């Protein structure tokens, strides 16, 4: 969504009737010269990136608002992240879970 200049509210309310899978990822689009520029899925909160806890919170809240995450519905929310050079997968996965939990606490 950040790469398209869209907010969760705009993108998800527009597509709510067709949404079958919700995906959370991150991107880095402010620095064209950065090695992780584009849709390389850095960890949430990576310096200079677009997605951290406030954005995750807004996304989850919007999924609830449009009815995607209604109780009793079997819906999927996945996230896609990958370690930057020098980062360990296990650490990045654990951190993503912590960030997701922090966002849920604010919803």
mmCIF file of N, CA and C in Angstrom:
data_model
loop_
_atom_site.group_PDB
_atom_site.id
_atom_site.type_symbol
_atom_site.label_atom_id
_atom_site.label_comp_id
_atom_site.label_asym_id
_atom_site.label_seq_id
_atom_site.Cartn_x
_atom_site.Cartn_y
_atom_site.Cartn_z
ATOM 1 N N UNK A 1 0.801 -1.189 0.000
ATOM 2 C CA UNK A 1 0.000 0.000 0.000
ATOM 3 C C UNK A 1 0.853 1.265 0.000
ATOM 4 N N UNK A 2 1.931 1.315 0.826
ATOM 5 C CA UNK A 2 2.752 2.529 0.773
ATOM 6 C C UNK A 2 3.366 2.764 -0.610
ATOM 7 N N UNK A 3 3.703 1.694 -1.292
ATOM 8 C CA UNK A 3 4.304 1.857 -2.615
ATOM 9 C C UNK A 3 3.297 2.413 -3.625
ATOM 10 N N UNK A 4 2.024 2.213 -3.360
ATOM 11 C CA UNK A 4 0.965 2.717 -4.235
ATOM 12 C C UNK A 4 0.374 4.022 -3.724
ATOM 13 N N UNK A 5 0.877 4.492 -2.568
ATOM 14 C CA UNK A 5 0.372 5.723 -1.984
ATOM 15 C C UNK A 5 -1.032 5.574 -1.417
ATOM 16 N N UNK A 6 -1.390 4.361 -0.981
ATOM 17 C CA UNK A 6 -2.727 4.108 -0.451
ATOM 18 C C UNK A 6 -2.686 3.863 1.050
ATOM 19 N N UNK A 7 -3.782 4.150 1.688
ATOM 20 C CA UNK A 7 -3.955 3.862 3.110
ATOM 21 C C UNK A 7 -4.699 2.534 3.233
ATOM 22 N N UNK A 8 -4.596 1.879 4.393
ATOM 23 C CA UNK A 8 -5.385 0.667 4.588
ATOM 24 C C UNK A 8 -6.877 0.919 4.389
ATOM 25 N N UNK A 9 -7.378 2.054 4.895
ATOM 26 C CA UNK A 9 -8.806 2.336 4.757
ATOM 27 C C UNK A 9 -9.224 2.388 3.287
ATOM 28 N N UNK A 10 -8.480 3.098 2.479
ATOM 29 C CA UNK A 10 -8.835 3.216 1.057
ATOM 30 C C UNK A 10 -8.720 1.875 0.345
ATOM 31 N N UNK A 11 -7.597 1.208 0.526
ATOM 32 C CA UNK A 11 -7.367 -0.038 -0.196
ATOM 33 C C UNK A 11 -8.304 -1.156 0.253
ATOM 34 N N UNK A 12 -8.502 -1.285 1.558
ATOM 35 C CA UNK A 12 -9.293 -2.404 2.068
ATOM 36 C C UNK A 12 -10.793 -2.187 1.932
ATOM 37 N N UNK A 13 -11.265 -0.959 2.083
ATOM 38 C CA UNK A 13 -12.700 -0.747 1.889
ATOM 39 C C UNK A 13 -13.068 -0.908 0.411
ATOM 40 N N UNK A 14 -12.158 -0.552 -0.470
ATOM 41 C CA UNK A 14 -12.406 -0.702 -1.899
ATOM 42 C C UNK A 14 -12.467 -2.172 -2.310
ATOM 43 N N UNK A 15 -11.653 -3.001 -1.682
ATOM 44 C CA UNK A 15 -11.540 -4.409 -2.096
ATOM 45 C C UNK A 15 -12.207 -5.395 -1.145
ATOM 46 N N UNK A 16 -12.908 -4.914 -0.141
ATOM 47 C CA UNK A 16 -13.420 -5.794 0.916
ATOM 48 C C UNK A 16 -14.283 -6.937 0.405
ATOM 49 N N UNK A 17 -15.039 -6.742 -0.637
ATOM 50 C CA UNK A 17 -15.909 -7.798 -1.143
ATOM 51 C C UNK A 17 -15.141 -8.888 -1.891
ATOM 52 N N UNK A 18 -13.889 -8.653 -2.183
ATOM 53 C CA UNK A 18 -13.071 -9.600 -2.942
ATOM 54 C C UNK A 18 -11.904 -10.159 -2.150
ATOM 55 N N UNK A 19 -11.715 -9.659 -0.951
ATOM 56 C CA UNK A 19 -10.557 -10.001 -0.132
ATOM 57 C C UNK A 19 -10.649 -11.429 0.380
ATOM 58 N N UNK A 20 -9.660 -12.243 0.037
ATOM 59 C CA UNK A 20 -9.624 -13.639 0.471
ATOM 60 C C UNK A 20 -8.436 -13.936 1.382
ATOM 61 N N UNK A 21 -7.429 -13.079 1.339
ATOM 62 C CA UNK A 21 -6.221 -13.266 2.138
ATOM 63 C C UNK A 21 -5.633 -11.898 2.424
ATOM 64 N N UNK A 22 -5.322 -11.621 3.673
ATOM 65 C CA UNK A 22 -4.691 -10.356 4.045
ATOM 66 C C UNK A 22 -3.196 -10.589 4.224
ATOM 67 N N UNK A 23 -2.420 -9.701 3.698
ATOM 68 C CA UNK A 23 -0.967 -9.827 3.681
ATOM 69 C C UNK A 23 -0.364 -8.562 4.288
ATOM 70 N N UNK A 24 0.600 -8.752 5.163
ATOM 71 C CA UNK A 24 1.309 -7.628 5.770
ATOM 72 C C UNK A 24 2.780 -7.734 5.379
ATOM 73 N N UNK A 25 3.303 -6.688 4.835
ATOM 74 C CA UNK A 25 4.723 -6.649 4.492
ATOM 75 C C UNK A 25 5.245 -5.241 4.733
ATOM 76 N N UNK A 26 6.496 -5.056 4.476
ATOM 77 C CA UNK A 26 7.129 -3.760 4.654
ATOM 78 C C UNK A 26 7.913 -3.436 3.394
ATOM 79 N N UNK A 27 8.190 -2.159 3.212
ATOM 80 C CA UNK A 27 8.999 -1.729 2.085
ATOM 81 C C UNK A 27 9.801 -0.501 2.492
ATOM 82 N N UNK A 28 10.764 -0.199 1.682
ATOM 83 C CA UNK A 28 11.603 0.971 1.897
ATOM 84 C C UNK A 28 11.592 1.752 0.591
ATOM 85 N N UNK A 29 10.944 2.915 0.592
ATOM 86 C CA UNK A 29 10.779 3.650 -0.668
ATOM 87 C C UNK A 29 11.265 5.098 -0.618
ATOM 88 N N UNK A 30 11.810 5.510 0.499
ATOM 89 C CA UNK A 30 12.248 6.915 0.618
ATOM 90 C C UNK A 30 13.651 7.157 0.085
ATOM 91 N N UNK A 31 14.465 6.119 0.007
ATOM 92 C CA UNK A 31 15.870 6.271 -0.401
ATOM 93 C C UNK A 31 16.151 5.364 -1.592
ATOM 94 N N UNK A 32 16.153 5.947 -2.772
ATOM 95 C CA UNK A 32 16.373 5.181 -4.003
ATOM 96 C C UNK A 32 17.708 4.442 -4.026
ATOM 97 N N UNK A 33 18.672 4.919 -3.264
ATOM 98 C CA UNK A 33 20.007 4.319 -3.278
ATOM 99 C C UNK A 33 20.215 3.274 -2.197
ATOM 100 N N UNK A 34 19.234 3.062 -1.359
ATOM 101 C CA UNK A 34 19.367 2.084 -0.274
ATOM 102 C C UNK A 34 19.339 0.672 -0.865
ATOM 103 N N UNK A 35 20.190 -0.231 -0.380
ATOM 104 C CA UNK A 35 20.203 -1.600 -0.913
ATOM 105 C C UNK A 35 18.873 -2.351 -0.742
ATOM 106 N N UNK A 36 18.041 -1.933 0.207
ATOM 107 C CA UNK A 36 16.748 -2.585 0.409
ATOM 108 C C UNK A 36 15.601 -1.805 -0.218
ATOM 109 N N UNK A 37 15.928 -0.857 -1.081
ATOM 110 C CA UNK A 37 14.901 -0.049 -1.730
ATOM 111 C C UNK A 37 13.895 -0.942 -2.466
ATOM 112 N N UNK A 38 12.632 -0.593 -2.340
ATOM 113 C CA UNK A 38 11.577 -1.299 -3.067
ATOM 114 C C UNK A 38 10.860 -2.295 -2.183
ATOM 115 N N UNK A 39 10.382 -3.328 -2.808
ATOM 116 C CA UNK A 39 9.538 -4.337 -2.161
ATOM 117 C C UNK A 39 10.379 -5.523 -1.690
ATOM 118 N N UNK A 40 11.369 -5.254 -0.858
ATOM 119 C CA UNK A 40 12.287 -6.306 -0.401
ATOM 120 C C UNK A 40 11.909 -6.871 0.961
ATOM 121 N N UNK A 41 10.807 -6.422 1.529
ATOM 122 C CA UNK A 41 10.244 -6.938 2.784
ATOM 123 C C UNK A 41 11.198 -6.886 3.978
ATOM 124 N N UNK A 42 11.757 -5.712 4.273
ATOM 125 C CA UNK A 42 12.575 -5.624 5.488
ATOM 126 C C UNK A 42 11.693 -5.806 6.725
ATOM 127 N N UNK A 43 12.327 -6.046 7.840
ATOM 128 C CA UNK A 43 11.586 -6.221 9.097
ATOM 129 C C UNK A 43 10.781 -4.973 9.398
ATOM 130 N N UNK A 44 9.715 -5.161 10.172
ATOM 131 C CA UNK A 44 8.904 -4.026 10.585
ATOM 132 C C UNK A 44 9.755 -3.108 11.448
ATOM 133 N N UNK A 45 9.697 -1.830 11.175
ATOM 134 C CA UNK A 45 10.472 -0.866 11.932
ATOM 135 C C UNK A 45 11.902 -0.695 11.451
ATOM 136 N N UNK A 46 12.249 -1.306 10.327
ATOM 137 C CA UNK A 46 13.599 -1.132 9.798
ATOM 138 C C UNK A 46 13.817 0.362 9.541
ATOM 139 N N UNK A 47 14.990 0.902 9.896
ATOM 140 C CA UNK A 47 15.225 2.345 9.725
ATOM 141 C C UNK A 47 14.955 2.811 8.289
ATOM 142 N N UNK A 48 14.113 3.822 8.172
ATOM 143 C CA UNK A 48 13.774 4.387 6.869
ATOM 144 C C UNK A 48 12.647 3.665 6.150
ATOM 145 N N UNK A 49 12.136 2.595 6.735
ATOM 146 C CA UNK A 49 11.070 1.838 6.072
ATOM 147 C C UNK A 49 9.700 2.423 6.404
ATOM 148 N N UNK A 50 8.667 1.855 5.821
ATOM 149 C CA UNK A 50 7.328 2.421 5.903
ATOM 150 C C UNK A 50 6.433 1.835 6.992
ATOM 151 N N UNK A 51 6.694 0.619 7.446
ATOM 152 C CA UNK A 51 5.749 -0.071 8.314
ATOM 153 C C UNK A 51 6.367 -0.410 9.671
ATOM 154 N N UNK A 52 5.688 0.035 10.719
ATOM 155 C CA UNK A 52 6.038 -0.325 12.091
ATOM 156 C C UNK A 52 4.725 -0.487 12.857
ATOM 157 N N UNK A 53 4.766 -0.508 14.146
ATOM 158 C CA UNK A 53 3.579 -0.792 14.956
ATOM 159 C C UNK A 53 2.402 0.136 14.638
ATOM 160 N N UNK A 54 2.576 1.450 14.504
ATOM 161 C CA UNK A 54 1.399 2.289 14.204
ATOM 162 C C UNK A 54 0.702 1.898 12.902
ATOM 163 N N UNK A 55 1.471 1.575 11.874
ATOM 164 C CA UNK A 55 0.888 1.192 10.590
ATOM 165 C C UNK A 55 0.254 -0.201 10.660
ATOM 166 N N UNK A 56 0.886 -1.104 11.404
ATOM 167 C CA UNK A 56 0.297 -2.430 11.613
ATOM 168 C C UNK A 56 -1.032 -2.295 12.351
ATOM 169 N N UNK A 57 -1.066 -1.426 13.347
ATOM 170 C CA UNK A 57 -2.290 -1.195 14.114
ATOM 171 C C UNK A 57 -3.403 -0.680 13.203
ATOM 172 N N UNK A 58 -3.099 0.288 12.373
ATOM 173 C CA UNK A 58 -4.097 0.842 11.454
ATOM 174 C C UNK A 58 -4.613 -0.237 10.490
ATOM 175 N N UNK A 59 -3.721 -1.060 9.989
ATOM 176 C CA UNK A 59 -4.091 -2.130 9.060
ATOM 177 C C UNK A 59 -5.023 -3.135 9.736
ATOM 178 N N UNK A 60 -4.653 -3.597 10.924
ATOM 179 C CA UNK A 60 -5.481 -4.562 11.646
ATOM 180 C C UNK A 60 -6.839 -3.965 12.017
ATOM 181 N N UNK A 61 -6.838 -2.724 12.453
ATOM 182 C CA UNK A 61 -8.092 -2.059 12.812
ATOM 183 C C UNK A 61 -9.007 -1.970 11.585
ATOM 184 N N UNK A 62 -8.435 -1.677 10.440
ATOM 185 C CA UNK A 62 -9.236 -1.591 9.219
ATOM 186 C C UNK A 62 -9.771 -2.960 8.822
ATOM 187 N N UNK A 63 -8.970 -4.012 8.988
ATOM 188 C CA UNK A 63 -9.465 -5.361 8.707
ATOM 189 C C UNK A 63 -10.668 -5.695 9.588
ATOM 190 N N UNK A 64 -10.633 -5.256 10.826
ATOM 191 C CA UNK A 64 -11.783 -5.437 11.720
ATOM 192 C C UNK A 64 -12.974 -4.589 11.258
ATOM 193 N N UNK A 65 -12.713 -3.347 10.913
ATOM 194 C CA UNK A 65 -13.782 -2.428 10.510
ATOM 195 C C UNK A 65 -14.541 -2.915 9.274
ATOM 196 N N UNK A 66 -13.844 -3.537 8.340
ATOM 197 C CA UNK A 66 -14.513 -3.993 7.113
ATOM 198 C C UNK A 66 -15.137 -5.376 7.278
ATOM 199 N N UNK A 67 -14.959 -5.977 8.452
ATOM 200 C CA UNK A 67 -15.556 -7.280 8.713
ATOM 201 C C UNK A 67 -14.718 -8.467 8.305
ATOM 202 N N UNK A 68 -13.515 -8.227 7.849
ATOM 203 C CA UNK A 68 -12.652 -9.342 7.440
ATOM 204 C C UNK A 68 -12.294 -10.228 8.629
ATOM 205 N N UNK A 69 -12.056 -9.642 9.773
ATOM 206 C CA UNK A 69 -11.647 -10.396 10.958
ATOM 207 C C UNK A 69 -12.786 -10.578 11.953
ATOM 208 N N UNK A 70 -13.956 -10.916 11.455
ATOM 209 C CA UNK A 70 -15.080 -11.183 12.341
ATOM 210 C C UNK A 70 -14.893 -12.509 13.058
ATOM 211 N N UNK A 71 -15.343 -12.548 14.299
ATOM 212 C CA UNK A 71 -15.273 -13.782 15.071
ATOM 213 C C UNK A 71 -16.090 -14.860 14.356
ATOM 214 N N UNK A 72 -15.530 -16.053 14.307
ATOM 215 C CA UNK A 72 -16.204 -17.180 13.671
ATOM 216 C C UNK A 72 -15.853 -17.360 12.206
ATOM 217 N N UNK A 73 -15.215 -16.373 11.604
ATOM 218 C CA UNK A 73 -14.790 -16.507 10.213
ATOM 219 C C UNK A 73 -13.373 -17.075 10.186
ATOM 220 N N UNK A 74 -13.130 -17.945 9.260
ATOM 221 C CA UNK A 74 -11.811 -18.542 9.104
ATOM 222 C C UNK A 74 -11.035 -17.727 8.079
ATOM 223 N N UNK A 75 -10.365 -16.699 8.542
ATOM 224 C CA UNK A 75 -9.628 -15.782 7.663
ATOM 225 C C UNK A 75 -8.140 -15.846 7.952
ATOM 226 N N UNK A 76 -7.365 -15.566 6.948
ATOM 227 C CA UNK A 76 -5.913 -15.630 7.053
ATOM 228 C C UNK A 76 -5.311 -14.236 7.002
ATOM 229 N N UNK A 77 -4.371 -13.991 7.896
ATOM 230 C CA UNK A 77 -3.530 -12.797 7.850
ATOM 231 C C UNK A 77 -2.096 -13.298 7.936
ATOM 232 N N UNK A 78 -1.327 -13.080 6.901
ATOM 233 C CA UNK A 78 0.064 -13.511 6.888
ATOM 234 C C UNK A 78 0.987 -12.319 6.777
ATOM 235 N N UNK A 79 2.225 -12.523 7.173
ATOM 236 C CA UNK A 79 3.190 -11.456 6.952
ATOM 237 C C UNK A 79 4.406 -11.998 6.237
ATOM 238 N N UNK A 80 5.001 -11.127 5.461
ATOM 239 C CA UNK A 80 6.179 -11.484 4.681
ATOM 240 C C UNK A 80 7.307 -10.539 5.060
ATOM 241 N N UNK A 81 8.340 -11.109 5.619
ATOM 242 C CA UNK A 81 9.527 -10.359 5.996
ATOM 243 C C UNK A 81 10.730 -11.214 5.642
ATOM 244 N N UNK A 82 11.839 -10.588 5.455
ATOM 245 C CA UNK A 82 13.075 -11.351 5.297
ATOM 246 C C UNK A 82 14.232 -10.545 5.872
ATOM 247 N N UNK A 83 15.200 -11.257 6.368
ATOM 248 C CA UNK A 83 16.314 -10.549 7.023
ATOM 249 C C UNK A 83 17.150 -9.755 6.028
ATOM 250 N N UNK A 84 17.588 -8.613 6.484
ATOM 251 C CA UNK A 84 18.564 -7.827 5.736
ATOM 252 C C UNK A 84 19.930 -8.490 5.936
ATOM 253 N N UNK A 85 20.900 -8.148 5.121
ATOM 254 C CA UNK A 85 22.236 -8.716 5.328
ATOM 255 C C UNK A 85 22.704 -8.519 6.772
ATOM 256 N N UNK A 86 23.176 -9.584 7.389
ATOM 257 C CA UNK A 86 23.669 -9.542 8.759
ATOM 258 C C UNK A 86 22.603 -9.816 9.807
ATOM 259 N N UNK A 87 21.348 -9.938 9.410
ATOM 260 C CA UNK A 87 20.272 -10.233 10.360
ATOM 261 C C UNK A 87 19.957 -11.728 10.322
ATOM 262 N N UNK A 88 19.540 -12.257 11.457
ATOM 263 C CA UNK A 88 19.204 -13.675 11.560
ATOM 264 C C UNK A 88 17.700 -13.879 11.400
ATOM 265 N N UNK A 89 17.319 -14.888 10.624
ATOM 266 C CA UNK A 89 15.905 -15.174 10.386
ATOM 267 C C UNK A 89 15.135 -15.356 11.676
ATOM 268 N N UNK A 90 15.699 -16.115 12.608
ATOM 269 C CA UNK A 90 15.008 -16.399 13.864
ATOM 270 C C UNK A 90 14.709 -15.124 14.641
ATOM 271 N N UNK A 91 15.644 -14.208 14.640
ATOM 272 C CA UNK A 91 15.478 -12.943 15.356
ATOM 273 C C UNK A 91 14.416 -12.091 14.658
ATOM 274 N N UNK A 92 14.440 -12.067 13.349
ATOM 275 C CA UNK A 92 13.491 -11.265 12.578
ATOM 276 C C UNK A 92 12.068 -11.800 12.746
ATOM 277 N N UNK A 93 11.914 -13.109 12.759
ATOM 278 C CA UNK A 93 10.591 -13.715 12.958
ATOM 279 C C UNK A 93 10.068 -13.393 14.359
ATOM 280 N N UNK A 94 10.913 -13.543 15.362
ATOM 281 C CA UNK A 94 10.503 -13.237 16.739
ATOM 282 C C UNK A 94 10.121 -11.765 16.874
ATOM 283 N N UNK A 95 10.880 -10.888 16.253
ATOM 284 C CA UNK A 95 10.584 -9.459 16.323
ATOM 285 C C UNK A 95 9.275 -9.137 15.613
ATOM 286 N N UNK A 96 9.010 -9.780 14.487
ATOM 287 C CA UNK A 96 7.758 -9.561 13.768
ATOM 288 C C UNK A 96 6.569 -9.976 14.624
ATOM 289 N N UNK A 97 6.699 -11.076 15.332
ATOM 290 C CA UNK A 97 5.630 -11.523 16.225
ATOM 291 C C UNK A 97 5.406 -10.515 17.346
ATOM 292 N N UNK A 98 6.492 -9.974 17.897
ATOM 293 C CA UNK A 98 6.368 -8.967 18.961
ATOM 294 C C UNK A 98 5.669 -7.707 18.441
ATOM 295 N N UNK A 99 6.040 -7.283 17.248
ATOM 296 C CA UNK A 99 5.436 -6.082 16.671
ATOM 297 C C UNK A 99 3.949 -6.321 16.389
ATOM 298 N N UNK A 100 3.617 -7.498 15.902
ATOM 299 C CA UNK A 100 2.224 -7.818 15.629
ATOM 300 C C UNK A 100 1.412 -7.848 16.927
ATOM 301 N N UNK A 101 1.978 -8.425 17.964
ATOM 302 C CA UNK A 101 1.297 -8.437 19.269
ATOM 303 C C UNK A 101 1.116 -7.016 19.807
ATOM 304 N N UNK A 102 2.131 -6.199 19.644
ATOM 305 C CA UNK A 102 2.034 -4.807 20.109
ATOM 306 C C UNK A 102 0.930 -4.069 19.351
ATOM 307 N N UNK A 103 0.820 -4.322 18.053
ATOM 308 C CA UNK A 103 -0.222 -3.680 17.259
ATOM 309 C C UNK A 103 -1.597 -4.160 17.704
ATOM 310 N N UNK A 104 -1.760 -5.457 17.950
ATOM 311 C CA UNK A 104 -3.050 -5.992 18.409
ATOM 312 C C UNK A 104 -3.466 -5.359 19.727
ATOM 313 N N UNK A 105 -2.507 -5.100 20.592
ATOM 314 C CA UNK A 105 -2.821 -4.503 21.896
ATOM 315 C C UNK A 105 -3.382 -3.079 21.731
ATOM 316 N N UNK A 106 -3.088 -2.450 20.625
ATOM 317 C CA UNK A 106 -3.559 -1.081 20.392
ATOM 318 C C UNK A 106 -4.849 -1.016 19.578
ATOM 319 N N UNK A 107 -5.265 -2.149 19.043
ATOM 320 C CA UNK A 107 -6.482 -2.169 18.214
ATOM 321 C C UNK A 107 -7.703 -2.019 19.088
#
